Short mmCIF file of C-alpha atoms in Angstrom, two decimals:
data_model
loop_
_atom_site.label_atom_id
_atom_site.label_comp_id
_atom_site.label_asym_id
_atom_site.label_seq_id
_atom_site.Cartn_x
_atom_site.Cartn_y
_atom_site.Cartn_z
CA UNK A 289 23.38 14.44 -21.26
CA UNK A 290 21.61 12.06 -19.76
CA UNK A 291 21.48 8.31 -20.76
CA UNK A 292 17.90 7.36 -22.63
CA UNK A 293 15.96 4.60 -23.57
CA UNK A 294 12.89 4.19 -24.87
CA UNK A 295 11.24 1.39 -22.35
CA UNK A 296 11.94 1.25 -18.62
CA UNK A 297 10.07 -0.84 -16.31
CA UNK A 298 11.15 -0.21 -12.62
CA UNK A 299 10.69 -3.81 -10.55
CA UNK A 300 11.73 -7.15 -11.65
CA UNK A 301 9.07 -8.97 -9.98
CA UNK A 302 6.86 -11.29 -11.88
CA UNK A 303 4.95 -8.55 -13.32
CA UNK A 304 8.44 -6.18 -14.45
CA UNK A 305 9.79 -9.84 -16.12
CA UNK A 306 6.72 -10.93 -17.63
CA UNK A 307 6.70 -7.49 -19.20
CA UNK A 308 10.06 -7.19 -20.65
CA UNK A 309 9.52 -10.99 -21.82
CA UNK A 310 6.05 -10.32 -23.20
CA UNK A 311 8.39 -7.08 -25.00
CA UNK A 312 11.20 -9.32 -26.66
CA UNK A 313 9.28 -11.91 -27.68
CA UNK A 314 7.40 -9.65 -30.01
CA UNK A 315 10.69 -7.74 -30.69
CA UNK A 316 10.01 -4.97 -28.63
CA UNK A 317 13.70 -3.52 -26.67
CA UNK A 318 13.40 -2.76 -22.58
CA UNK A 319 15.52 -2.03 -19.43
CA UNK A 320 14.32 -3.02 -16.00
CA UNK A 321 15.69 -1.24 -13.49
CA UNK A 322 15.65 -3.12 -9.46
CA UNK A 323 16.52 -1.68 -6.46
CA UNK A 324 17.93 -4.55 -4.97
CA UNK A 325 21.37 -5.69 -5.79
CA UNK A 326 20.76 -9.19 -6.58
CA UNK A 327 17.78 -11.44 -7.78
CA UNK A 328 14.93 -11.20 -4.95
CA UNK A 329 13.78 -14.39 -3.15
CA UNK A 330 11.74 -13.39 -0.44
CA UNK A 331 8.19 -14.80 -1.12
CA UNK A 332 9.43 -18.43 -1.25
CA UNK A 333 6.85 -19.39 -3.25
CA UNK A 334 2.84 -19.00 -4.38
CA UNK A 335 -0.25 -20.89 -5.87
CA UNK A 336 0.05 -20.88 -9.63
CA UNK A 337 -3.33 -21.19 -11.13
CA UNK A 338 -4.75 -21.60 -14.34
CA UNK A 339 -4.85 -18.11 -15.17
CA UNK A 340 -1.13 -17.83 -14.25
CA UNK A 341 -0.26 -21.04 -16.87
CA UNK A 342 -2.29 -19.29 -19.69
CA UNK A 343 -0.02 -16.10 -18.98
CA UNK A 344 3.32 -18.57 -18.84
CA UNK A 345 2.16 -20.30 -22.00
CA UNK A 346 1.92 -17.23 -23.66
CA UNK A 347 5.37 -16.31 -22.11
CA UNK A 348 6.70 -19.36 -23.33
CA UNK A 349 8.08 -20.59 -19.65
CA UNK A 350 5.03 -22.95 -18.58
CA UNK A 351 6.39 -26.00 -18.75
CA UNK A 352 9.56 -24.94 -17.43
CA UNK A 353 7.31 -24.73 -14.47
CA UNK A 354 5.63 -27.90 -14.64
CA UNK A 355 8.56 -29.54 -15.19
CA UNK A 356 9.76 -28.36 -11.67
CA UNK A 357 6.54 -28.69 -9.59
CA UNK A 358 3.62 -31.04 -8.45
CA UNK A 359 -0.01 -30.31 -9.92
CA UNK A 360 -1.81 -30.21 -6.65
CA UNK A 361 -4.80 -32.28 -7.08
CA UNK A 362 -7.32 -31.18 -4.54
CA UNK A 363 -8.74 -28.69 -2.17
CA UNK A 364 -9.02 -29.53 2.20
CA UNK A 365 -10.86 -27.20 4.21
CA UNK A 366 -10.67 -28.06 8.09
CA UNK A 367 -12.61 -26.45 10.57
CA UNK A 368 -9.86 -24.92 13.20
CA UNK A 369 -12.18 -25.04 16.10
CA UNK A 370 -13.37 -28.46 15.44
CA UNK A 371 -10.49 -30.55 13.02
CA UNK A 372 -13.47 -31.30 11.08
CA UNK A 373 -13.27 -31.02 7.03
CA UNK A 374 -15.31 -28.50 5.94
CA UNK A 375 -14.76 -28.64 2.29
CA UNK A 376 -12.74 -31.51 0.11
CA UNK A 377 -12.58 -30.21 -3.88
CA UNK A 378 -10.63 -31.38 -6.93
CA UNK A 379 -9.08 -28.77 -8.61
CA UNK A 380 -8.44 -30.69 -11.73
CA UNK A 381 -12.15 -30.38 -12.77
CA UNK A 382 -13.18 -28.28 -15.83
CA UNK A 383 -13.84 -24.44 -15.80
CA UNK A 384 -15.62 -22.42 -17.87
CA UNK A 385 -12.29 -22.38 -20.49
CA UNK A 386 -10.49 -25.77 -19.95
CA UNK A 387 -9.77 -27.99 -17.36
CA UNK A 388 -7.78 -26.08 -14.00
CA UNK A 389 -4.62 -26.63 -12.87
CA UNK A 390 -2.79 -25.24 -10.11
CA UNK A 391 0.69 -25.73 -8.58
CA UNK A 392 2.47 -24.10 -5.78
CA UNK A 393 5.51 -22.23 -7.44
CA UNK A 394 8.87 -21.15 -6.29
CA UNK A 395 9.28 -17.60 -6.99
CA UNK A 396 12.72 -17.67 -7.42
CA UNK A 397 12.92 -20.53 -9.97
CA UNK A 398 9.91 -18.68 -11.84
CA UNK A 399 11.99 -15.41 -11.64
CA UNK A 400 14.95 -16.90 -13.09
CA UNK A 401 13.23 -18.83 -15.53
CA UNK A 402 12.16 -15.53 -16.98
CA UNK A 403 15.62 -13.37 -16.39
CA UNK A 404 16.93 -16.23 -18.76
CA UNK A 405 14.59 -15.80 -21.55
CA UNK A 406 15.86 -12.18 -21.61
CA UNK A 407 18.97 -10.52 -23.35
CA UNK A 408 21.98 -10.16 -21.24
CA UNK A 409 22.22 -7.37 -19.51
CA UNK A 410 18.04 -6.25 -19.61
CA UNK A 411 17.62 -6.57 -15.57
CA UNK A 412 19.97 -3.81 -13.94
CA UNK A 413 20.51 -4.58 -10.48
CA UNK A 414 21.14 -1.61 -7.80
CA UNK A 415 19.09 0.57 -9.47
CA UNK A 416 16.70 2.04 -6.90
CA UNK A 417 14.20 5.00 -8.73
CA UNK A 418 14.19 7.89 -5.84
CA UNK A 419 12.48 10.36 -8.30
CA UNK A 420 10.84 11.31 -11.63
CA UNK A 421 11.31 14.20 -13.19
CA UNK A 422 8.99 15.80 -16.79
CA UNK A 423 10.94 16.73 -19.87
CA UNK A 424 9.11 17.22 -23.25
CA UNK A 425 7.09 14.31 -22.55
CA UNK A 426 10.20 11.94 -21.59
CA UNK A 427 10.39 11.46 -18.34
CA UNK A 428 13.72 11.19 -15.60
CA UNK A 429 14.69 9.08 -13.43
CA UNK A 430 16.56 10.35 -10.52
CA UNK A 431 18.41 6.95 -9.15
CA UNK A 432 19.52 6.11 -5.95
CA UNK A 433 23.42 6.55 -6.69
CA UNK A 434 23.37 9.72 -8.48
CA UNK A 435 22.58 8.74 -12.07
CA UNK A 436 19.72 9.78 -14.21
CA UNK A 437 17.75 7.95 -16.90
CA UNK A 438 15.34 9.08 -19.38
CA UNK A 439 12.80 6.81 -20.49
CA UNK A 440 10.26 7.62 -23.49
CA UNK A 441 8.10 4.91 -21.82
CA UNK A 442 7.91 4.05 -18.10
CA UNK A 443 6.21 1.17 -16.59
CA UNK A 444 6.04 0.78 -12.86
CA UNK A 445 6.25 -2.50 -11.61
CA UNK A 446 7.80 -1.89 -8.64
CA UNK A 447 5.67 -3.21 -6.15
CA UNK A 448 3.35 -2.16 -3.06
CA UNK A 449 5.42 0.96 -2.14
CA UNK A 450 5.49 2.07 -5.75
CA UNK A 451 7.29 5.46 -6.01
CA UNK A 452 5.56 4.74 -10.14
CA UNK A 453 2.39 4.49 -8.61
CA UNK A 454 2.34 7.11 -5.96
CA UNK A 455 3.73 10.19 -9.44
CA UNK A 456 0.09 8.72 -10.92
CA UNK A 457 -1.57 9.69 -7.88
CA UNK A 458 -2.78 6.25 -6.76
CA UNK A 459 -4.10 5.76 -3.26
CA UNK A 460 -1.98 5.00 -0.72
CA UNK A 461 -2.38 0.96 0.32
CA UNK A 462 -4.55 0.36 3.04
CA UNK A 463 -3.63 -1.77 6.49
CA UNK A 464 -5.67 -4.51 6.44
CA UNK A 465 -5.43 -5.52 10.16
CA UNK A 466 -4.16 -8.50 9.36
CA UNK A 467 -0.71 -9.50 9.26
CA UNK A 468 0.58 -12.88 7.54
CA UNK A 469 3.68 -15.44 8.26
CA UNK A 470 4.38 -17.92 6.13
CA UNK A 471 8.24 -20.55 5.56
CA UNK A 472 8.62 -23.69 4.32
CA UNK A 473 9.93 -26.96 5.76
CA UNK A 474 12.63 -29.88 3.63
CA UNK A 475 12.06 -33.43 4.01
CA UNK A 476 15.16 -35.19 2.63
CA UNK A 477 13.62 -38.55 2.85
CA UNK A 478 10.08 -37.26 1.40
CA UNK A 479 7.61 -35.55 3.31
CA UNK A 480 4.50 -37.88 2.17
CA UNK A 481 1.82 -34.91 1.56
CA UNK A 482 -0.91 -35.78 -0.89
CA UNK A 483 -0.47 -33.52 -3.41
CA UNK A 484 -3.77 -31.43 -2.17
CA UNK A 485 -3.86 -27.57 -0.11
CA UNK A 486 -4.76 -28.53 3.18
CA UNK A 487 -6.29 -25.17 4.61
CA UNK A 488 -7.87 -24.25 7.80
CA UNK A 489 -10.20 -21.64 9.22
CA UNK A 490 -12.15 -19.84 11.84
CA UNK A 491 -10.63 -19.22 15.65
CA UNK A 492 -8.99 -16.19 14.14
CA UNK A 493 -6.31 -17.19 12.10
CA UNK A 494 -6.90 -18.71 8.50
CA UNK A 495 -3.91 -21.20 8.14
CA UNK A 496 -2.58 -23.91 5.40
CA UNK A 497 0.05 -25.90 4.21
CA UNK A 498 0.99 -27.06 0.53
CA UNK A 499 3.77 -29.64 -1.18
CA UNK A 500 5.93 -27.79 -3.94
CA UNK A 501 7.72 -30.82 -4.61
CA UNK A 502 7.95 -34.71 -3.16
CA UNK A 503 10.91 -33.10 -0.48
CA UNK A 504 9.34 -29.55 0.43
CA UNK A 505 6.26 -27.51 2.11
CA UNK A 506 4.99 -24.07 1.82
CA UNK A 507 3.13 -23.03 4.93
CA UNK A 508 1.79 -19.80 5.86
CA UNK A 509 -0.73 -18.06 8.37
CA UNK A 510 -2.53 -15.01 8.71
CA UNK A 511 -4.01 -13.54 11.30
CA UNK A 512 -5.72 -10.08 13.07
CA UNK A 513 -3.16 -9.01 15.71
CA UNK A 514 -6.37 -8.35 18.41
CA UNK A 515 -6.02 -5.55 21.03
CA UNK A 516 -7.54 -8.14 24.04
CA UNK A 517 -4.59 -8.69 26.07
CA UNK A 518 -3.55 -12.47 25.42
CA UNK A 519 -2.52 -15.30 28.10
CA UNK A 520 0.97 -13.35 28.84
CA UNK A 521 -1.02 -9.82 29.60
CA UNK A 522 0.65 -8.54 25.99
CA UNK A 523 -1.60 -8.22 23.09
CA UNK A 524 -1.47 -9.79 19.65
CA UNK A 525 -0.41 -6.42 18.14
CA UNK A 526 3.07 -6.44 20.50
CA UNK A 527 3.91 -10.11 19.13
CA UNK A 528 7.62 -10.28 18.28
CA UNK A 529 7.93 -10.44 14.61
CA UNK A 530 11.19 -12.10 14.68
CA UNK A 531 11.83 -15.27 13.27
CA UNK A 532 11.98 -17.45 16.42
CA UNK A 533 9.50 -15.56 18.37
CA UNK A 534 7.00 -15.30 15.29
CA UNK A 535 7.58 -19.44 14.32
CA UNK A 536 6.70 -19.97 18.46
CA UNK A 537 3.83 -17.56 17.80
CA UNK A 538 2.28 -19.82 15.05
CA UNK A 539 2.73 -22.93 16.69
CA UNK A 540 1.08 -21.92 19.85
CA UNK A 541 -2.08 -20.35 18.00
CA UNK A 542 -2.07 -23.32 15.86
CA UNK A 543 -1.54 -25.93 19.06
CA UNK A 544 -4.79 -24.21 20.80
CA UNK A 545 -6.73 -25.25 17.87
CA UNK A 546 -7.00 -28.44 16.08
CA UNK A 547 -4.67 -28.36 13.51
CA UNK A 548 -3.36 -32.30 12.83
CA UNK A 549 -0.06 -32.69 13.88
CA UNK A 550 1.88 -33.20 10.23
CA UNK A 551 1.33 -29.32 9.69
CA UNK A 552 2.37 -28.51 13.33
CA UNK A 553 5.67 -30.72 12.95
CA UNK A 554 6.15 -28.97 9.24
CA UNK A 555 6.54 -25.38 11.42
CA UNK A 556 8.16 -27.05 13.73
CA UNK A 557 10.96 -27.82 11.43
CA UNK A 558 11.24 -24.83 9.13
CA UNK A 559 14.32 -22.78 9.30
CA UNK A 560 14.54 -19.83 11.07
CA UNK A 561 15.58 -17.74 8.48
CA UNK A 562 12.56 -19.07 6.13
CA UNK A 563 10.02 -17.48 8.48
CA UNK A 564 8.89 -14.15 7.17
CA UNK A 565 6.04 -11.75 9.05
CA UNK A 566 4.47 -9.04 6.87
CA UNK A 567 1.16 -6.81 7.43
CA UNK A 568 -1.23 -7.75 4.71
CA UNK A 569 -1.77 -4.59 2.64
CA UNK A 570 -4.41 -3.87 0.02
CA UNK A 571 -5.29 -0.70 -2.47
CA UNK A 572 -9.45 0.13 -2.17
CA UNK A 573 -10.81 -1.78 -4.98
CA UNK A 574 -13.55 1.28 -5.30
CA UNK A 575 -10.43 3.72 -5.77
CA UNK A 576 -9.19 1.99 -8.81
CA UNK A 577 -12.04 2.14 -10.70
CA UNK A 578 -11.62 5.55 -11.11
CA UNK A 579 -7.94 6.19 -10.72
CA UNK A 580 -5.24 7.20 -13.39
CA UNK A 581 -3.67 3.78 -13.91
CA UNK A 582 -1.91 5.30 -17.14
CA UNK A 583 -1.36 8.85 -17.59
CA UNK A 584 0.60 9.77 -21.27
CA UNK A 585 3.72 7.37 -21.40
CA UNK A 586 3.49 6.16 -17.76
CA UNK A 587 1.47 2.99 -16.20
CA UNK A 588 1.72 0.51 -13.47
CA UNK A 589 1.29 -3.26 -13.25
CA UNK A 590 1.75 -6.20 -10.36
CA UNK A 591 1.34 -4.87 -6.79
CA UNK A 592 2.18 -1.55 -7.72
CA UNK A 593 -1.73 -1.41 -9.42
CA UNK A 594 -3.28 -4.00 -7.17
CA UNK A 595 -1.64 -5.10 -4.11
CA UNK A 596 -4.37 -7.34 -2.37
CA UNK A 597 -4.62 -9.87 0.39
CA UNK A 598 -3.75 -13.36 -0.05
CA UNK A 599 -7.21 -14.95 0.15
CA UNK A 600 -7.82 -16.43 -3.54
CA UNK A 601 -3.92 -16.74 -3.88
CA UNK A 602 -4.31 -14.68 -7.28
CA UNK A 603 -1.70 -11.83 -6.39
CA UNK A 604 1.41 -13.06 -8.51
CA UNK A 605 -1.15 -14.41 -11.07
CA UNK A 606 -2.80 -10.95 -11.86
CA UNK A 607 0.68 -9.82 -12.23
CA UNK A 608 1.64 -12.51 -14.75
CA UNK A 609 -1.96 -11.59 -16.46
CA UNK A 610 -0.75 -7.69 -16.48
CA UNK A 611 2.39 -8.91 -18.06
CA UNK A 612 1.25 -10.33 -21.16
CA UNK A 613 -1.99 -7.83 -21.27
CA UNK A 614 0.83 -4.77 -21.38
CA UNK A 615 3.33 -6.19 -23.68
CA UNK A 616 0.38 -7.38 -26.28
CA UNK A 617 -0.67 -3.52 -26.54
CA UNK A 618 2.55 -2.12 -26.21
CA UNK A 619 3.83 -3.73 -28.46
CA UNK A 620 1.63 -4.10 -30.81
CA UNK A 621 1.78 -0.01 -30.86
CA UNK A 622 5.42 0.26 -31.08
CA UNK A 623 6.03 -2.69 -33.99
CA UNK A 624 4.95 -1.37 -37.35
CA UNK A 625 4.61 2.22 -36.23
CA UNK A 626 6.32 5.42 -37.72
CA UNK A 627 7.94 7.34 -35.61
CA UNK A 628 5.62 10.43 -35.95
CA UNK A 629 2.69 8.26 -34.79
CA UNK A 630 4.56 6.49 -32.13
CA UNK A 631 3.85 8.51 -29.01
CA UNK A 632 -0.03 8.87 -29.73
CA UNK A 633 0.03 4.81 -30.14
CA UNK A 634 2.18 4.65 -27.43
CA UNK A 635 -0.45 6.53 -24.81
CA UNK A 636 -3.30 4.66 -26.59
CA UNK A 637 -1.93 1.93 -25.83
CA UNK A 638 -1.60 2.22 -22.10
CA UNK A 639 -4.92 3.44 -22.00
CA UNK A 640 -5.83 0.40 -23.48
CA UNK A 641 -3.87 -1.97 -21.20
CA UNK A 642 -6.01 0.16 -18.09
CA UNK A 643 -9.20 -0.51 -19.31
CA UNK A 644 -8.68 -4.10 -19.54
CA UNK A 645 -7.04 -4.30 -16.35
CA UNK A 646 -9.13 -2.02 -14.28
CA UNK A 647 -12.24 -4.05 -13.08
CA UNK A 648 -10.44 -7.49 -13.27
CA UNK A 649 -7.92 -5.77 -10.43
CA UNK A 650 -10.80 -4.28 -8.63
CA UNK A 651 -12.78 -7.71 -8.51
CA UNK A 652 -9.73 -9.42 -7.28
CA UNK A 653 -9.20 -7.39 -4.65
CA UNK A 654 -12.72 -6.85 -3.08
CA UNK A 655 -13.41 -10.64 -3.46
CA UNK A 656 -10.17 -11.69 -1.47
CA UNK A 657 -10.58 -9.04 1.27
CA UNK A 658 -14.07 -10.62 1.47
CA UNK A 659 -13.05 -13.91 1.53
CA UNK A 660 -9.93 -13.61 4.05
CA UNK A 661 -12.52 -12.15 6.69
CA UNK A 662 -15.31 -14.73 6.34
CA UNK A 663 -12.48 -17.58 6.39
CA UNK A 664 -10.35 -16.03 9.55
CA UNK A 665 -13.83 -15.27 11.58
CA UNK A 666 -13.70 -16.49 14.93
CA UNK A 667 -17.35 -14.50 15.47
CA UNK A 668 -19.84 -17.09 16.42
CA UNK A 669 -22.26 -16.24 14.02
CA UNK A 670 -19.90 -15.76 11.02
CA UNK A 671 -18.23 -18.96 11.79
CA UNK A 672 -21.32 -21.18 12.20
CA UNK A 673 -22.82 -19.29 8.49
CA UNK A 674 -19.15 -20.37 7.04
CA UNK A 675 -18.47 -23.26 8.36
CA UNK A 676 -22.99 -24.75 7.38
CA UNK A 677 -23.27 -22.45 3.93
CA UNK A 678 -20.38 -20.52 3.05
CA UNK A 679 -17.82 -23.09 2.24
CA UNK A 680 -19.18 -24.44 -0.93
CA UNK A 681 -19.52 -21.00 -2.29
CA UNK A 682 -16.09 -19.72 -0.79
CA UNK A 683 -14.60 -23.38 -2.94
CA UNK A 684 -16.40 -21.72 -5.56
CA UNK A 685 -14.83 -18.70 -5.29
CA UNK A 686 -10.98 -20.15 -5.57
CA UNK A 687 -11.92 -21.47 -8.80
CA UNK A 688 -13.98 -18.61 -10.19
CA UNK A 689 -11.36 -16.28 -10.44
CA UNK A 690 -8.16 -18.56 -11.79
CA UNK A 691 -11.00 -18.95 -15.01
CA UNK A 692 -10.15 -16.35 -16.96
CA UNK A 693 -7.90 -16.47 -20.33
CA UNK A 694 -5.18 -13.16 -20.84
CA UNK A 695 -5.36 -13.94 -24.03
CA UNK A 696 -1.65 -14.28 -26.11
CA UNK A 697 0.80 -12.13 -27.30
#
């Protein structure tokens, strides 16, 4: 016989934890099942925006996170090729629902901020999904060390390489062409950042560097490995991706251009072990309009619906979003249903959940793609319409999408 329960959410990301907290605050039982044995803390950390508050406040863990992190104040855009600023913009002004606010997160504090609001024993560690199996509507889980599971309910949540997503039928992630780095440096005796997101853009790399506290920096860069051979006859695309070659990598790109010297030196002294290189992935906007994200007791949520590039910095915060959107009509099927009506709530409910979540993932998507190529642009003509027009309307942009209220519980 194998073991059941009725809600299992595979990933405990942001969107798996906002999900099973979203659950059990309205009294609604889940399991999350991860596939790695411990909490994960790759990421280091993200932009929190306003969006991503409303979701926490809703959680009931925003302040947690204030508590812990600065409120960046403003917006820098430099031109690379020039050190000119492009763009200066206080993020603290009023949006169409309330004043902004954005902070740059650590995803492991957030994560266990969350794991803590839950009941012992919800987040099962080492419990990689290889498989799902049908049964009379239920479906099993095949996991990685020989056990099975069946779940009346199964939410994936388990990120870009969803095995959730890919038993819906959901297109494959695309390559971007871009690839991203990113680590973070400590200053023990304070590092003396405004509180502000310094960015910069155009010669081909979009680049930027943010205080998460008075003592530490986020960084990251992203570029499009280019097939020209470079100065040591070895293209872009060959670049080491390990940590010492890839930090080198950055600092040479960034030493060709005129980034200021306080973001150079904050590279410079990041560990080696805190510098990460990923290829920027990101599902076709146009395919999710019409794709199954729910089919009977099954949906997906976080980068397992929209992985997207980091451009608007809205990734993690459409995941929180997702998280309170699911649990809201999930549970508000499951509470104060019989249990002859249950499964037909159940599946409207998911339905539901993908009809508010469709377009908003599209948008994000197709509007960050957009952005990341205008912003990276080192063609003439793109970077002189950028760099005299765009940037106003790319400012814009950052703070159109963070305005946008998930609603509560």
């Amino acid at each position: 016989q194998d073991a059941a329960e009725d809600i299992v959410i595979a990933g405990a990301g942001l969107a798996g934890l906002a999900v099973a907290l979203g659950l059990h605050r309205k009294g609604v039982r889940s399991v999350v099942l991860e596939s790695s044995p411990e909490r994960r803390t790759s990421g280091f950390a993200f932009f929190t925006w306003t969006n991503a508050f409303r979701a926490l406040d809703a959680l009931g863990v925003g302040d947690k996170m204030r508590g812990r992190h600065l409120q960046l104040q403003g917006l820098r855009v430099m031109t690379s090729s020039t050190g000119e600023i492009a763009r200066e913009m206080d993020l603290r002004v009023n949006g169409k629902l309330g004043p902004h606010e954005v902070r740059c997160v650590q995803r492991n504090v957030l994560l266990q901020a969350l794991e803590e609001e839950l009941p012992p024993g919800t987040v099962r560690y080492s419990s990689k999904i290889v498989s799902i199996d049908d049964q009379d509507g239920a479906k099993i889980l095949h996991i990685a060390d020989g056990s099975t599971l069946r779940a009346k309910v199964l939410i994936g949540c388990d990120g870009i390489n969803s095995v959730v997503a890919k038993w819906l039928g959901l297109a494959k992630p695309s390559e971007s062409g871009r690839t991203a780095t990113r680590g973070y440096a400590k200053y023990p005796e304070g590092h003396g950042f405004e509180p502000k997101i310094l960015q910069f853009v155009g010669e081909g790399f979009r680049a930027g560097l943010v205080p998460w506290s008075d003592t530490d920096v986020y960084w990251f860069f992203t570029w499009s490995p280019a097939p020209s051979p470079d100065a040591n006859g070895k293209d872009d695309d060959a670049v080491d991706r390990s940590a010492a070659a890839m930090k080198q990598f950055v600092l040479t790109k960034m030493t060709g251009a005129k980034v200021s010297p306080e973001v150079l030196e904050a590279v410079e002294r990041s560990e080696m072990s805190d510098v990460l290189a990923a290829p920027l992935r990101f599902r076709s906007p146009l395919s999710l309009l019409f794709a199954s994200i729910s089919k009977g007791n099954v949906c997906v949520a976080g980068d397992a619906l929209h992985p997207t590039t980091p451009d608007l910095a809205q990734g993690a915060c459409t995941a929180l979003e997702d998280g309170v959107v699911l649990a809201r009509c999930l549970g508000d099927a499951i509470v104060g249903a019989g249990s002859g009506e249950q499964k037909e709530r159940v599946v409207a409910a998911l339905r539901r959940y993908a009809g508010i979540r469709r377009w908003r993932s599209a948008q994000v998507i197709a509007v960050s793609y957009a952005v990341g190529f205008v912003q990276e642009s080192d063609h003439s003509v793109v970077s002189f319409v950028r760099d005299m027009l765009l940037s106003g309307v790319l400012a814009k942009t950052l703070l159109m999408m963070p305005d946008y209220d998930c609603g509560k519980l």
